[in-house]
């Protein structure tokens, strides 16, 4: 079956300002946190809370998200590697056995933080909101959790768009017309240079995507599900539901309801999309590969969410 109509995804690395490159993945995080601050500002104004407390919330949430997501990837998905490379948990570098490629210290290379896991971020945000509510907000923890999940849901949309620009967390091969050829997932920068003979990796990627001379290399790129876009699209609905319930109904007065509903909706989406997503590793093989690591991790969140949803209804 031909896949001639399938998109070849070969994005630029980011916005090149000449003196600085703003990578799209980083830009999506900035948009996510910026939009989250704006949403919470209106919520705090409605609830009569000080904007000074919002600034503290922003800092707590950013740190909790980044630290938790990083540690979630380390312990849930790649502990076998990081247990022998402890320094790489905290620093965006990797030991390079092939020399000082892109490195600033001999034998190491700069990689950025390439592993972030949303389950870890969810756990750390809950923990951070406990200390924030107790020490700064002076309200019950569920009060802030019921409200912070609204900007968190909006942020999840942009994080997945960032994954799409990075050509990471992609799906399995498909014959669907919605499938995409992820060029940078198939060929590493070194591979694409060797295969084309073009020394600049970005130019080499572009040549494979556009030059008929490299049609045989393009044919090697399989068509796969754009699972990042599937998740981002579904998270739009999760955000819309939570936003509507908070602003247009009395749901915000049911302690724990919005928080629980967020867990149920977001991680149900995660379980469904994981079914067409490539394996991200982790402990799934130890459990017989019945479910992916992401699906196993999502089940407890859904159960906890259901507990808060039904508990909130009884209290109401």
Coordinates of C-alpha atoms in Angstrom, one line a residue:
X1 CA 0.0 0.0 0.0
X2 CA 1.4 3.4 -0.9
X3 CA 2.0 6.1 1.7
X4 CA 2.7 8.9 -0.8
X5 CA 0.2 11.2 0.9
X6 CA 1.7 10.8 4.3
X7 CA 3.5 13.9 5.7
X8 CA 7.2 13.7 6.0
X9 CA 8.0 15.4 9.3
X10 CA 11.3 17.2 9.3
X11 CA 11.0 20.3 11.5
X12 CA 13.7 22.8 12.1
X13 CA 15.3 22.7 15.6
X14 CA 13.7 26.0 16.6
X15 CA 13.6 29.7 16.1
X16 CA 17.0 30.8 15.0
X17 CA 17.6 34.3 16.3
X18 CA 21.2 34.4 14.9
X19 CA 22.9 34.6 18.3
X20 CA 20.6 32.1 20.0
X21 CA 18.4 29.2 19.1
X22 CA 15.0 28.9 20.8
X23 CA 14.1 25.2 20.5
X24 CA 10.5 24.5 19.9
X25 CA 10.3 22.0 22.8
X26 CA 11.6 24.7 25.2
X27 CA 9.2 27.2 23.7
X28 CA 6.2 24.9 24.3
X29 CA 7.1 24.7 28.0
X30 CA 7.3 28.5 28.1
X31 CA 3.9 28.8 26.5
X32 CA 2.5 26.1 28.9
X33 CA 3.7 27.8 32.0
X34 CA 2.8 31.3 30.8
X35 CA -0.7 30.3 29.9
X36 CA -1.0 28.5 33.2
X37 CA 0.0 31.6 35.1
X38 CA -2.7 33.6 33.2
X39 CA -5.4 31.1 33.9
X40 CA -4.6 30.9 37.6
X41 CA -4.5 34.7 37.8
X42 CA -8.1 34.9 36.9
X43 CA -9.0 32.0 39.3
X44 CA -7.2 33.7 42.1
X45 CA -9.0 37.0 41.4
X46 CA -12.3 35.2 41.4
X47 CA -11.5 33.5 44.7
X48 CA -10.1 36.7 46.3
X49 CA -6.6 35.4 46.7
X50 CA -3.5 37.6 46.6
X51 CA -1.5 37.7 43.3
X52 CA 1.6 37.5 45.5
X53 CA 0.7 34.0 46.3
X54 CA 0.3 33.3 42.6
X55 CA 3.9 34.1 42.0
X56 CA 4.9 31.6 44.6
X57 CA 2.6 29.0 43.1
X58 CA 4.2 29.5 39.7
X59 CA 7.7 28.9 41.1
X60 CA 6.6 25.8 43.1
X61 CA 4.7 24.4 40.0
X62 CA 7.6 24.9 37.6
X63 CA 10.1 23.3 39.9
X64 CA 7.8 20.4 40.8
X65 CA 7.0 19.7 37.2
X66 CA 10.6 19.7 35.9
X67 CA 12.1 17.8 38.9
X68 CA 9.3 15.3 39.1
X69 CA 9.1 14.7 35.4
X70 CA 12.9 14.1 35.3
X71 CA 12.9 11.7 38.3
X72 CA 9.8 10.0 36.9
X73 CA 11.7 9.1 33.7
X74 CA 14.8 8.0 35.6
X75 CA 13.0 5.7 38.1
X76 CA 10.0 4.5 36.0
X77 CA 11.6 4.1 32.6
X78 CA 15.4 4.0 32.6
X79 CA 16.7 3.1 36.1
X80 CA 18.9 0.3 34.7
X81 CA 20.9 3.0 32.8
X82 CA 20.9 5.8 35.4
X83 CA 21.9 3.6 38.3
X84 CA 25.3 3.5 36.7
X85 CA 25.3 7.1 35.5
X86 CA 24.1 9.0 38.5
X87 CA 25.6 12.4 37.5
X88 CA 23.5 12.4 34.3
X89 CA 20.3 12.5 36.4
X90 CA 20.9 16.1 37.4
X91 CA 23.1 17.3 34.6
X92 CA 22.1 17.6 30.9
X93 CA 25.2 15.6 29.7
X94 CA 26.0 12.1 28.7
X95 CA 29.2 10.1 28.8
X96 CA 30.4 9.7 25.2
X97 CA 32.5 6.7 24.5
X98 CA 33.3 8.0 21.0
X99 CA 35.0 11.1 22.0
X100 CA 34.1 14.7 22.6
X101 CA 31.2 15.0 20.1
X102 CA 29.3 18.3 20.8
X103 CA 30.9 18.2 24.2
X104 CA 32.4 20.8 26.5
X105 CA 34.3 18.3 28.7
X106 CA 36.4 15.6 27.1
X107 CA 34.5 12.3 27.0
X108 CA 31.1 14.0 27.6
X109 CA 28.5 15.5 25.3
X110 CA 25.7 18.0 26.0
X111 CA 22.3 16.4 25.4
X112 CA 19.8 18.5 27.3
X113 CA 17.3 16.7 29.5
X114 CA 15.9 14.2 27.1
X115 CA 13.8 12.2 29.5
X116 CA 10.7 13.6 31.2
X117 CA 7.7 11.5 32.4
X118 CA 4.3 13.0 33.1
X119 CA 3.5 10.5 35.9
X120 CA 6.5 11.7 37.8
X121 CA 5.4 15.3 37.3
X122 CA 1.9 14.5 38.6
X123 CA 3.2 13.0 41.8
X124 CA 5.6 15.9 42.4
X125 CA 2.9 18.5 41.8
X126 CA 0.6 16.8 44.4
X127 CA 3.4 16.8 46.9
X128 CA 4.4 20.4 46.1
X129 CA 0.8 21.6 46.5
X130 CA 0.7 20.0 50.0
X131 CA 3.5 22.2 51.2
X132 CA 2.3 25.2 49.2
X133 CA -1.2 25.0 50.6
X134 CA 0.1 24.5 54.2
X135 CA 2.9 27.1 54.2
X136 CA 1.7 29.8 51.8
X137 CA -1.9 29.5 50.7
X138 CA -3.3 28.5 54.1
X139 CA -6.1 26.6 52.5
X140 CA -6.8 22.9 52.2
X141 CA -4.7 21.0 49.7
X142 CA -7.7 19.9 47.7
X143 CA -8.7 23.5 47.2
X144 CA -5.6 24.3 45.2
X145 CA -5.5 20.9 43.5
X146 CA -9.0 21.4 42.2
X147 CA -7.9 24.6 40.6
X148 CA -4.3 24.0 39.5
X149 CA -5.4 21.0 37.4
X150 CA -7.0 23.4 34.9
X151 CA -3.8 25.1 33.8
X152 CA -2.0 21.7 34.1
X153 CA -4.4 20.2 31.6
X154 CA -3.8 23.2 29.2
X155 CA 0.0 22.7 29.7
X156 CA -0.2 19.1 28.8
X157 CA -1.4 20.1 25.3
X158 CA 1.7 22.2 24.6
X159 CA 4.1 19.6 26.1
X160 CA 2.9 17.0 23.6
X161 CA 3.2 19.5 20.8
X162 CA 6.8 19.9 22.0
X163 CA 7.3 16.2 21.8
X164 CA 5.9 16.3 18.2
X165 CA 8.5 19.0 17.2
X166 CA 11.2 16.8 18.8
X167 CA 9.9 13.7 16.8
X168 CA 9.8 11.7 20.1
X169 CA 7.2 9.6 21.9
X170 CA 5.8 8.4 18.5
X171 CA 3.4 5.7 17.6
X172 CA 3.7 2.3 16.0
X173 CA 3.7 1.8 12.3
X174 CA 0.4 2.3 10.5
X175 CA -1.2 2.2 7.1
X176 CA -3.5 5.1 8.2
X177 CA -3.7 8.2 6.1
X178 CA -3.1 10.1 9.4
X179 CA 0.3 8.5 9.7
X180 CA 3.5 10.5 9.5
X181 CA 7.1 9.7 8.4
X182 CA 9.3 10.9 11.3
X183 CA 12.5 11.5 9.5
X184 CA 14.6 12.4 12.6
X185 CA 13.4 9.4 14.5
X186 CA 14.6 7.1 11.8
X187 CA 18.0 8.6 11.2
X188 CA 20.3 10.1 13.8
X189 CA 22.4 13.1 12.8
X190 CA 25.4 10.9 12.3
X191 CA 23.4 8.3 10.3
X192 CA 22.0 11.0 8.0
X193 CA 25.4 12.5 7.3
X194 CA 26.9 9.1 6.5
X195 CA 24.0 8.1 4.3
X196 CA 23.8 11.3 2.2
X197 CA 27.5 12.5 2.3
X198 CA 26.2 16.0 3.3
X199 CA 28.2 17.2 6.3
X200 CA 25.5 19.5 7.7
X201 CA 22.8 17.2 9.4
X202 CA 19.9 19.7 8.8
X203 CA 20.8 20.0 5.2
X204 CA 21.0 16.2 5.0
X205 CA 17.6 15.8 6.5
X206 CA 16.1 18.3 4.1
X207 CA 17.8 16.5 1.1
X208 CA 16.2 13.2 2.1
X209 CA 12.8 14.8 2.4
X210 CA 12.9 16.8 -0.8
X211 CA 15.5 15.5 -3.2
X212 CA 14.4 12.6 -5.5
X213 CA 18.0 11.4 -5.5
X214 CA 17.5 10.2 -1.9
X215 CA 14.1 8.6 -2.5
X216 CA 15.5 5.2 -1.5
X217 CA 16.4 6.7 1.9
X218 CA 13.0 8.3 2.3
X219 CA 11.4 5.0 1.6
X220 CA 13.1 3.5 4.6
X221 CA 11.3 5.9 6.9
X222 CA 8.1 4.0 8.1
X223 CA 4.7 5.7 8.5
X224 CA 3.8 5.9 12.2
X225 CA 1.0 7.1 14.4
X226 CA 1.5 10.8 15.5
X227 CA 0.6 9.9 19.1
X228 CA 1.8 13.2 20.4
X229 CA -0.9 14.9 18.3
X230 CA -3.5 12.3 19.4
X231 CA -2.8 13.1 23.0
X232 CA -2.6 16.9 22.5
X233 CA -6.0 16.8 20.7
X234 CA -7.6 14.8 23.5
X235 CA -6.1 17.1 26.2
X236 CA -7.9 20.0 24.6
X237 CA -11.2 18.3 25.6
X238 CA -9.9 17.5 29.1
X239 CA -9.0 21.2 29.6
X240 CA -12.3 22.4 28.1
X241 CA -14.3 20.2 30.4
X242 CA -12.5 21.2 33.6
X243 CA -12.5 24.9 32.5
X244 CA -16.3 24.8 31.9
X245 CA -17.1 23.0 35.1
X246 CA -15.1 25.5 37.2
X247 CA -16.5 28.6 35.6
X248 CA -20.0 27.6 34.7
X249 CA -21.1 25.2 37.4
X250 CA -20.9 24.6 41.2
X251 CA -18.3 21.8 40.7
X252 CA -15.6 23.9 42.3
X253 CA -17.5 23.7 45.6
X254 CA -17.2 19.9 45.7
X255 CA -13.8 19.4 47.3
X256 CA -11.6 17.1 45.3
X257 CA -14.1 16.7 42.4
X258 CA -12.2 18.6 39.7
X259 CA -8.9 17.1 40.8
X260 CA -10.3 13.5 40.7
X261 CA -12.0 14.2 37.3
X262 CA -8.7 15.5 35.9
X263 CA -6.9 12.3 37.0
X264 CA -9.6 10.1 35.4
X265 CA -9.8 11.9 32.1
X266 CA -6.2 12.6 31.5
X267 CA -4.9 9.2 32.4
X268 CA -7.7 7.4 30.6
X269 CA -6.5 9.3 27.5
X270 CA -3.0 8.2 28.3
X271 CA -4.1 4.5 28.5
X272 CA -5.9 4.6 25.2
X273 CA -3.2 6.4 23.2
X274 CA -0.5 4.2 24.7
X275 CA -2.1 1.3 22.9
X276 CA -0.7 2.6 19.6
X277 CA 2.5 4.1 21.0
X278 CA 5.9 2.6 20.6
X279 CA 7.3 1.2 23.8
X280 CA 9.1 3.7 26.0
X281 CA 10.8 1.0 28.0
X282 CA 10.5 0.7 31.7
X283 CA 9.2 -2.3 33.7
X284 CA 6.6 -3.5 31.2
X285 CA 8.6 -6.6 30.1
X286 CA 8.8 -7.7 33.7
X287 CA 5.0 -7.9 33.8
X288 CA 4.7 -9.9 30.6
X289 CA 4.2 -6.9 28.2
X290 CA 0.5 -7.1 28.8
X291 CA 0.4 -3.3 29.1
X292 CA 3.0 -0.6 28.5
X293 CA 4.8 1.0 31.4
X294 CA 2.7 4.2 30.8
X295 CA -0.5 2.2 31.0
X296 CA 0.5 0.4 34.3
X297 CA 1.4 3.8 35.8
X298 CA -1.9 5.3 34.7
X299 CA -4.2 2.8 36.4
X300 CA -3.5 3.9 40.0
X301 CA -4.1 7.5 39.0
X302 CA -7.4 6.7 37.5
X303 CA -8.5 4.7 40.6
X304 CA -7.4 7.6 42.9
X305 CA -9.3 10.0 40.7
X306 CA -12.5 7.9 40.9
X307 CA -12.2 7.9 44.7
X308 CA -12.1 11.7 44.8
X309 CA -14.9 12.0 42.3
X310 CA -17.3 9.8 44.1
X311 CA -16.2 11.0 47.5
X312 CA -16.9 14.6 46.4
X313 CA -20.4 13.7 45.2
X314 CA -21.2 12.2 48.6
X315 CA -20.0 15.2 50.4
X316 CA -22.0 17.5 48.1

